[in-house]
Amino acid sequence: MDERGTTERVLTLLGLLQQRHLWTGPELAERLRVTPRTVRRDVERLRTLGYPVHAGQGVGGGYRLGRGQALPPLLLDDEEAIATAVSLLAGAAAGTGDAALRALTKLDQVLPTRLRHEVRTLSGSVEFFGAGGRTPVDPEVLMTLAGACRAEVEAGFDYPSGDTPLPRRVEPHRLVASDRRWYLLAYDLDRDDWRTFRVDRMTAVTARTWRFRPRAAPDAAEYVQEGVASRVYPHRARFLVHAPADTVRAQIPPSAALVRERGKDRCEVRSGAASLDRVLMHVLLLGHEFELLDPPELKARCQALAEKLLSAAAAAAPPRPGDGQAEA
């Protein structure tokens, strides 16, 4: 038998072992129309590929597929492949994280054409609620962008600029999921710089055939987080907070500030808002001692807020005797 025939037979053997807990050698030989000796050889081929096929002797013995230390390639029939792809499509769109998206792009590469249409049709009938408040996006768009990142090919899409969507040409680097939205970190070819794009605002998304050489890129998650938390605002500020970074991260949503460790008991907080007063109040309400780092005008705003608070405290009416005391 040629190599192709051997490969098909081994895959058929793997499918049989996944269908039932235990097979005897003669049963497998009959199903595969080969000798028991050939079955033993094919079992060894599966073991070489990383599948833990166990063999038992005597009454009740036979071949069974065990649990391995690593994850070997999976063999799925049509129904299993469709169910897996639909679950991953729905999961990626509903916000289960980029692990579902990575698995989906790998599966999409090997799905037969006859199954892709069925997967798309079924995925349209799946909806989720309570997905952590993340803005829904088209899973097809996610797959297109993830594939472009993986293949290192240019991507194109229309993106809002004021009230008018404008075409953008980018070298996609990474998709990043926050607690609220999906973002694409990409090198904008027309603006000659790194940019962050909200995936839910993109339209007419395509992956092109033009390949590019990857550039030295910033840390994707940190770059996107800092952009969402500060760079998009007209006023940005940095503070040195006298508290552990983990403590402060638990108090601030990731989309509101970037927290960097600065020693065991201190951290740097970068945030932005419509005004410096609002940024100051957010940090003040954390309840920790802090220092002003940037910008220089923070000092004046801090003094102005302090004077307002002192003035309000001085103007408050003094408590009358007996206020707050229970009657005898």
CSV table of C-alpha atoms in Angstrom, one decimal:
chain,number,residue,atom,x,y,z
A,1,MET,CA,0.0,0.0,0.0
A,2,ASP,CA,1.3,3.5,-0.8
A,3,GLU,CA,2.0,6.2,1.7
A,4,ARG,CA,-1.3,8.0,1.1
A,5,GLY,CA,-3.2,4.7,1.8
A,6,THR,CA,-1.2,4.1,5.0
A,7,THR,CA,-1.9,7.7,6.2
A,8,GLU,CA,-5.7,7.3,5.5
A,9,ARG,CA,-5.7,4.0,7.3
A,10,VAL,CA,-3.9,5.4,10.4
A,11,LEU,CA,-6.4,8.3,10.5
A,12,THR,CA,-9.3,5.8,10.2
A,13,LEU,CA,-7.7,3.8,13.1
A,14,LEU,CA,-7.5,7.0,15.2
A,15,GLY,CA,-11.1,7.8,14.5
A,16,LEU,CA,-12.2,4.3,15.6
A,17,LEU,CA,-10.2,4.6,18.9
A,18,GLN,CA,-11.9,8.0,19.6
A,19,GLN,CA,-15.4,6.5,19.0
A,20,ARG,CA,-15.2,3.7,21.5
A,21,HIS,CA,-13.4,3.1,24.8
A,22,LEU,CA,-12.0,-0.3,23.9
A,23,TRP,CA,-11.3,-2.3,20.7
A,24,THR,CA,-9.8,-5.8,20.3
A,25,GLY,CA,-7.1,-6.4,17.7
A,26,PRO,CA,-9.3,-8.6,15.6
A,27,GLU,CA,-12.1,-6.1,15.6
A,28,LEU,CA,-9.8,-3.3,14.4
A,29,ALA,CA,-8.3,-5.6,11.8
A,30,GLU,CA,-11.8,-6.5,10.5
A,31,ARG,CA,-12.8,-2.8,10.3
A,32,LEU,CA,-9.6,-1.8,8.5
A,33,ARG,CA,-9.5,-4.9,6.4
A,34,VAL,CA,-5.9,-5.6,7.3
A,35,THR,CA,-4.1,-8.2,9.4
A,36,PRO,CA,-3.6,-7.9,13.2
A,37,ARG,CA,0.1,-7.3,12.6
A,38,THR,CA,-0.7,-4.3,10.5
A,39,VAL,CA,-2.9,-3.0,13.3
A,40,ARG,CA,0.0,-3.2,15.7
A,41,ARG,CA,2.2,-1.3,13.3
A,42,ASP,CA,-0.4,1.4,12.8
A,43,VAL,CA,-0.8,1.7,16.6
A,44,GLU,CA,3.0,2.3,16.8
A,45,ARG,CA,2.7,5.0,14.2
A,46,LEU,CA,0.0,6.8,16.3
A,47,ARG,CA,2.2,6.5,19.4
A,48,THR,CA,5.1,8.1,17.4
A,49,LEU,CA,2.7,11.1,16.7
A,50,GLY,CA,2.0,11.5,20.4
A,51,TYR,CA,-1.2,9.5,20.8
A,52,PRO,CA,-1.1,7.4,24.0
A,53,VAL,CA,-2.6,4.1,22.7
A,54,HIS,CA,-2.6,1.5,25.5
A,55,ALA,CA,-2.7,-2.2,24.8
A,56,GLY,CA,-4.0,-4.8,27.2
A,57,GLN,CA,-3.4,-8.6,27.1
A,58,GLY,CA,-5.8,-11.5,27.9
A,59,VAL,CA,-9.5,-11.5,28.5
A,60,GLY,CA,-10.9,-8.0,28.3
A,61,GLY,CA,-7.8,-6.7,26.7
A,62,GLY,CA,-7.5,-4.6,23.6
A,63,TYR,CA,-6.6,-1.2,22.4
A,64,ARG,CA,-7.8,2.1,24.0
A,65,LEU,CA,-6.8,5.7,23.6
A,66,GLY,CA,-5.5,7.1,26.9
A,67,ARG,CA,-4.7,10.6,28.2
A,68,GLY,CA,-1.4,12.0,27.2
A,69,GLN,CA,1.1,14.6,28.6
A,70,ALA,CA,0.8,16.8,25.5
A,71,LEU,CA,-2.0,17.6,23.1
A,72,PRO,CA,-1.6,15.8,19.8
A,73,PRO,CA,-3.6,16.7,16.7
A,74,LEU,CA,-7.3,16.0,17.0
A,75,LEU,CA,-9.4,14.1,14.5
A,76,LEU,CA,-12.9,15.5,14.2
A,77,ASP,CA,-15.8,14.2,12.0
A,78,ASP,CA,-18.0,16.8,10.1
A,79,GLU,CA,-20.5,17.2,12.9
A,80,GLU,CA,-17.8,17.6,15.6
A,81,ALA,CA,-15.9,20.1,13.4
A,82,ILE,CA,-19.1,22.2,12.9
A,83,ALA,CA,-20.0,22.2,16.6
A,84,THR,CA,-16.4,23.2,17.6
A,85,ALA,CA,-16.2,26.0,15.0
A,86,VAL,CA,-19.6,27.4,15.9
A,87,SER,CA,-18.7,27.4,19.6
A,88,LEU,CA,-15.5,29.2,19.0
A,89,LEU,CA,-17.1,31.7,16.7
A,90,ALA,CA,-19.7,32.5,19.3
A,91,GLY,CA,-17.1,32.5,22.1
A,92,ALA,CA,-14.8,34.9,20.3
A,93,ALA,CA,-17.7,37.3,19.6
A,94,ALA,CA,-19.1,37.1,23.1
A,95,GLY,CA,-15.8,37.8,24.8
A,96,THR,CA,-14.3,34.6,26.1
A,97,GLY,CA,-10.8,35.9,25.3
A,98,ASP,CA,-8.3,35.5,22.5
A,99,ALA,CA,-7.7,31.8,23.2
A,100,ALA,CA,-11.0,31.0,21.4
A,101,LEU,CA,-9.9,33.2,18.5
A,102,ARG,CA,-6.5,31.6,18.1
A,103,ALA,CA,-8.1,28.1,18.1
A,104,LEU,CA,-10.7,29.3,15.6
A,105,THR,CA,-8.1,30.6,13.1
A,106,LYS,CA,-6.3,27.3,13.2
A,107,LEU,CA,-9.5,25.3,12.7
A,108,ASP,CA,-10.6,27.7,9.9
A,109,GLN,CA,-7.4,26.9,8.0
A,110,VAL,CA,-8.3,23.2,7.7
A,111,LEU,CA,-12.1,23.3,7.4
A,112,PRO,CA,-13.3,21.9,4.1
A,113,THR,CA,-15.2,24.3,1.9
A,114,ARG,CA,-18.3,22.2,2.2
A,115,LEU,CA,-18.3,22.9,6.0
A,116,ARG,CA,-17.5,26.6,6.0
A,117,HIS,CA,-20.9,27.7,4.7
A,118,GLU,CA,-22.7,25.5,7.3
A,119,VAL,CA,-20.6,26.9,10.1
A,120,ARG,CA,-21.3,30.5,9.0
A,121,THR,CA,-25.0,29.8,8.8
A,122,LEU,CA,-25.2,28.1,12.2
A,123,SER,CA,-23.1,30.8,13.9
A,124,GLY,CA,-25.7,33.4,12.9
A,125,SER,CA,-28.3,31.7,15.1
A,126,VAL,CA,-26.1,31.8,18.2
A,127,GLU,CA,-26.5,34.7,20.7
A,128,PHE,CA,-25.1,35.4,24.1
A,129,PHE,CA,-25.9,37.8,27.0
A,130,GLY,CA,-24.0,38.8,30.0
A,131,ALA,CA,-20.6,38.6,28.3
A,132,GLY,CA,-18.9,41.0,30.7
A,133,GLY,CA,-20.4,44.0,28.9
A,134,ARG,CA,-18.1,43.7,25.9
A,135,THR,CA,-19.2,45.4,22.7
A,136,PRO,CA,-20.2,42.6,20.2
A,137,VAL,CA,-18.2,42.3,17.0
A,138,ASP,CA,-18.6,40.3,13.9
A,139,PRO,CA,-16.7,37.0,14.3
A,140,GLU,CA,-15.9,37.0,10.6
A,141,VAL,CA,-14.0,40.3,11.1
A,142,LEU,CA,-12.1,38.8,14.0
A,143,MET,CA,-11.1,35.8,12.0
A,144,THR,CA,-10.0,37.9,9.0
A,145,LEU,CA,-7.9,40.2,11.2
A,146,ALA,CA,-6.4,37.2,13.2
A,147,GLY,CA,-5.6,35.5,10.0
A,148,ALA,CA,-3.9,38.6,8.6
A,149,CYS,CA,-1.8,38.9,11.8
A,150,ARG,CA,-0.8,35.2,11.6
A,151,ALA,CA,0.0,35.3,7.9
A,152,GLU,CA,1.8,38.7,8.1
A,153,VAL,CA,-0.2,40.3,5.3
A,154,GLU,CA,-1.6,43.8,5.0
A,155,ALA,CA,-5.2,44.5,6.0
A,156,GLY,CA,-7.6,47.1,4.8
A,157,PHE,CA,-10.7,48.6,6.3
A,158,ASP,CA,-12.8,51.7,6.6
A,159,TYR,CA,-12.6,53.6,9.9
A,160,PRO,CA,-14.5,56.6,11.2
A,161,SER,CA,-12.7,60.0,10.9
A,162,GLY,CA,-15.2,62.5,12.2
A,163,ASP,CA,-18.5,61.7,10.5
A,164,THR,CA,-16.9,60.0,7.4
A,165,PRO,CA,-15.3,56.5,7.3
A,166,LEU,CA,-11.9,56.7,5.6
A,167,PRO,CA,-9.9,53.7,4.1
A,168,ARG,CA,-7.0,52.6,6.2
A,169,ARG,CA,-4.0,50.4,5.1
A,170,VAL,CA,-2.2,48.7,8.0
A,171,GLU,CA,0.3,46.0,8.9
A,172,PRO,CA,-1.7,44.1,11.6
A,173,HIS,CA,0.3,43.0,14.6
A,174,ARG,CA,-2.0,41.8,17.4
A,175,LEU,CA,-5.7,41.6,18.4
A,176,VAL,CA,-6.2,42.6,22.0
A,177,ALA,CA,-9.4,42.0,24.1
A,178,SER,CA,-10.2,44.4,27.0
A,179,ASP,CA,-13.0,44.0,29.5
A,180,ARG,CA,-15.2,46.0,27.1
A,181,ARG,CA,-13.9,45.8,23.5
A,182,TRP,CA,-11.7,44.2,20.9
A,183,TYR,CA,-8.8,46.3,19.5
A,184,LEU,CA,-6.3,45.9,16.8
A,185,LEU,CA,-2.7,47.1,17.2
A,186,ALA,CA,-1.3,47.8,13.8
A,187,TYR,CA,1.2,49.9,11.9
A,188,ASP,CA,-0.7,52.5,9.9
A,189,LEU,CA,1.0,52.7,6.5
A,190,ASP,CA,-0.5,56.1,5.6
A,191,ARG,CA,0.4,57.7,9.0
A,192,ASP,CA,3.7,55.9,9.4
A,193,ASP,CA,3.1,55.1,13.0
A,194,TRP,CA,1.6,52.5,15.4
A,195,ARG,CA,-2.2,52.9,15.9
A,196,THR,CA,-4.9,51.2,18.0
A,197,PHE,CA,-8.3,50.6,16.2
A,198,ARG,CA,-11.6,49.5,17.8
A,199,VAL,CA,-12.7,46.4,15.9
A,200,ASP,CA,-16.4,47.2,16.3
A,201,ARG,CA,-15.9,50.5,14.4
A,202,MET,CA,-14.3,48.8,11.4
A,203,THR,CA,-16.2,48.1,8.1
A,204,ALA,CA,-15.3,46.5,4.8
A,205,VAL,CA,-12.5,44.6,6.5
A,206,THR,CA,-10.2,42.6,4.1
A,207,ALA,CA,-6.9,40.7,4.3
A,208,ARG,CA,-4.7,41.4,1.3
A,209,THR,CA,-2.1,39.3,-0.3
A,210,TRP,CA,0.8,41.8,0.1
A,211,ARG,CA,3.2,40.3,2.7
A,212,PHE,CA,5.3,42.5,5.0
A,213,ARG,CA,8.3,42.1,7.2
A,214,PRO,CA,7.3,42.4,10.9
A,215,ARG,CA,8.6,45.6,12.6
A,216,ALA,CA,9.8,46.0,16.1
A,217,ALA,CA,6.5,46.4,17.9
A,218,PRO,CA,5.5,47.7,21.4
A,219,ASP,CA,4.0,45.4,23.9
A,220,ALA,CA,0.5,45.0,22.4
A,221,ALA,CA,-1.6,44.6,25.6
A,222,GLU,CA,0.2,47.5,27.4
A,223,TYR,CA,0.2,49.8,24.4
A,224,VAL,CA,-3.6,49.3,23.8
A,225,GLN,CA,-4.4,49.6,27.5
A,226,GLU,CA,-2.4,52.9,27.8
A,227,GLY,CA,-4.1,54.2,24.7
A,228,VAL,CA,-7.6,53.4,26.0
A,229,ALA,CA,-6.9,54.7,29.5
A,230,SER,CA,-5.0,57.9,28.7
A,231,ARG,CA,-3.9,58.7,25.1
A,232,VAL,CA,-7.4,59.1,23.9
A,233,TYR,CA,-8.2,61.9,26.4
A,234,PRO,CA,-7.2,65.6,26.1
A,235,HIS,CA,-5.6,65.5,29.6
A,236,ARG,CA,-3.2,62.8,30.7
A,237,ALA,CA,-1.4,62.4,34.0
A,238,ARG,CA,1.1,60.2,35.9
A,239,PHE,CA,1.1,59.6,39.6
A,240,LEU,CA,3.4,57.6,42.0
A,241,VAL,CA,1.0,55.9,44.4
A,242,HIS,CA,2.2,54.6,47.7
A,243,ALA,CA,0.6,51.2,47.5
A,244,PRO,CA,1.3,47.8,45.9
A,245,ALA,CA,0.5,47.5,42.2
A,246,ASP,CA,-1.8,44.6,42.8
A,247,THR,CA,-3.8,46.5,45.4
A,248,VAL,CA,-4.3,49.5,43.0
A,249,ARG,CA,-5.1,47.3,40.0
A,250,ALA,CA,-8.0,45.7,42.1
A,251,GLN,CA,-9.4,49.3,42.6
A,252,ILE,CA,-9.2,50.5,39.0
A,253,PRO,CA,-10.7,48.9,35.8
A,254,PRO,CA,-8.0,48.1,33.2
A,255,SER,CA,-9.7,50.4,30.8
A,256,ALA,CA,-9.4,53.4,33.2
A,257,ALA,CA,-5.7,53.4,34.0
A,258,LEU,CA,-2.4,51.7,33.4
A,259,VAL,CA,-0.7,50.5,36.6
A,260,ARG,CA,3.0,49.8,36.7
A,261,GLU,CA,4.9,48.3,39.6
A,262,ARG,CA,7.6,50.6,41.0
A,263,GLY,CA,8.9,48.6,43.9
A,264,LYS,CA,7.2,46.4,46.5
A,265,ASP,CA,4.9,49.1,48.0
A,266,ARG,CA,4.6,51.7,45.2
A,267,CYS,CA,3.3,51.8,41.7
A,268,GLU,CA,2.9,54.3,38.8
A,269,VAL,CA,-0.6,55.1,37.6
A,270,ARG,CA,-1.2,56.6,34.2
A,271,SER,CA,-4.7,57.8,33.4
A,272,GLY,CA,-6.6,60.4,31.4
A,273,ALA,CA,-9.8,62.3,31.5
A,274,ALA,CA,-11.6,65.4,30.2
A,275,SER,CA,-10.0,67.5,32.9
A,276,LEU,CA,-7.0,67.3,35.2
A,277,ASP,CA,-9.3,67.9,38.2
A,278,ARG,CA,-11.2,64.7,37.3
A,279,VAL,CA,-8.0,62.7,37.1
A,280,LEU,CA,-6.8,64.1,40.5
A,281,MET,CA,-10.1,63.1,42.1
A,282,HIS,CA,-10.0,59.6,40.8
A,283,VAL,CA,-6.5,59.1,42.3
A,284,LEU,CA,-7.5,60.8,45.5
A,285,LEU,CA,-10.4,58.5,46.0
A,286,LEU,CA,-8.2,55.5,45.9
A,287,GLY,CA,-7.3,56.3,49.5
A,288,HIS,CA,-3.5,56.1,49.2
A,289,GLU,CA,-0.7,58.6,49.6
A,290,PHE,CA,0.5,59.7,46.2
A,291,GLU,CA,3.0,62.0,44.4
A,292,LEU,CA,2.5,64.1,41.3
A,293,LEU,CA,4.8,63.1,38.4
A,294,ASP,CA,3.4,64.7,35.2
A,295,PRO,CA,2.3,67.1,33.8
A,296,PRO,CA,3.7,70.1,35.8
A,297,GLU,CA,0.4,71.9,36.0
A,298,LEU,CA,-0.9,69.1,38.2
A,299,LYS,CA,0.6,70.9,41.2
A,300,ALA,CA,-1.5,74.1,40.6
A,301,ARG,CA,-4.7,72.0,40.1
A,302,CYS,CA,-4.0,70.1,43.3
A,303,GLN,CA,-3.5,73.3,45.3
A,304,ALA,CA,-6.7,74.7,43.8
A,305,LEU,CA,-8.7,71.6,44.8
A,306,ALA,CA,-7.2,71.6,48.3
A,307,GLU,CA,-8.2,75.3,48.8
A,308,LYS,CA,-11.8,74.5,47.7
A,309,LEU,CA,-12.0,71.5,50.1
A,310,LEU,CA,-10.5,73.6,53.0
A,311,SER,CA,-12.9,76.4,52.2
A,312,ALA,CA,-15.9,74.0,52.2
A,313,ALA,CA,-14.7,72.5,55.5
A,314,ALA,CA,-14.3,76.0,57.2
A,315,ALA,CA,-17.8,77.1,56.0
A,316,ALA,CA,-19.5,74.0,57.4
A,317,ALA,CA,-21.7,74.8,60.5
A,318,PRO,CA,-20.1,73.7,63.8
A,319,PRO,CA,-22.0,70.8,65.5
A,320,ARG,CA,-24.4,71.9,68.2
A,321,PRO,CA,-24.1,70.5,71.7
A,322,GLY,CA,-25.9,67.3,72.0
A,323,ASP,CA,-26.0,66.5,68.3
A,324,GLY,CA,-25.4,62.9,67.6
A,325,GLN,CA,-25.9,61.9,71.3
A,326,ALA,CA,-28.7,59.7,72.5
A,327,GLU,CA,-31.1,61.1,75.1
A,328,ALA,CA,-30.8,59.7,78.6
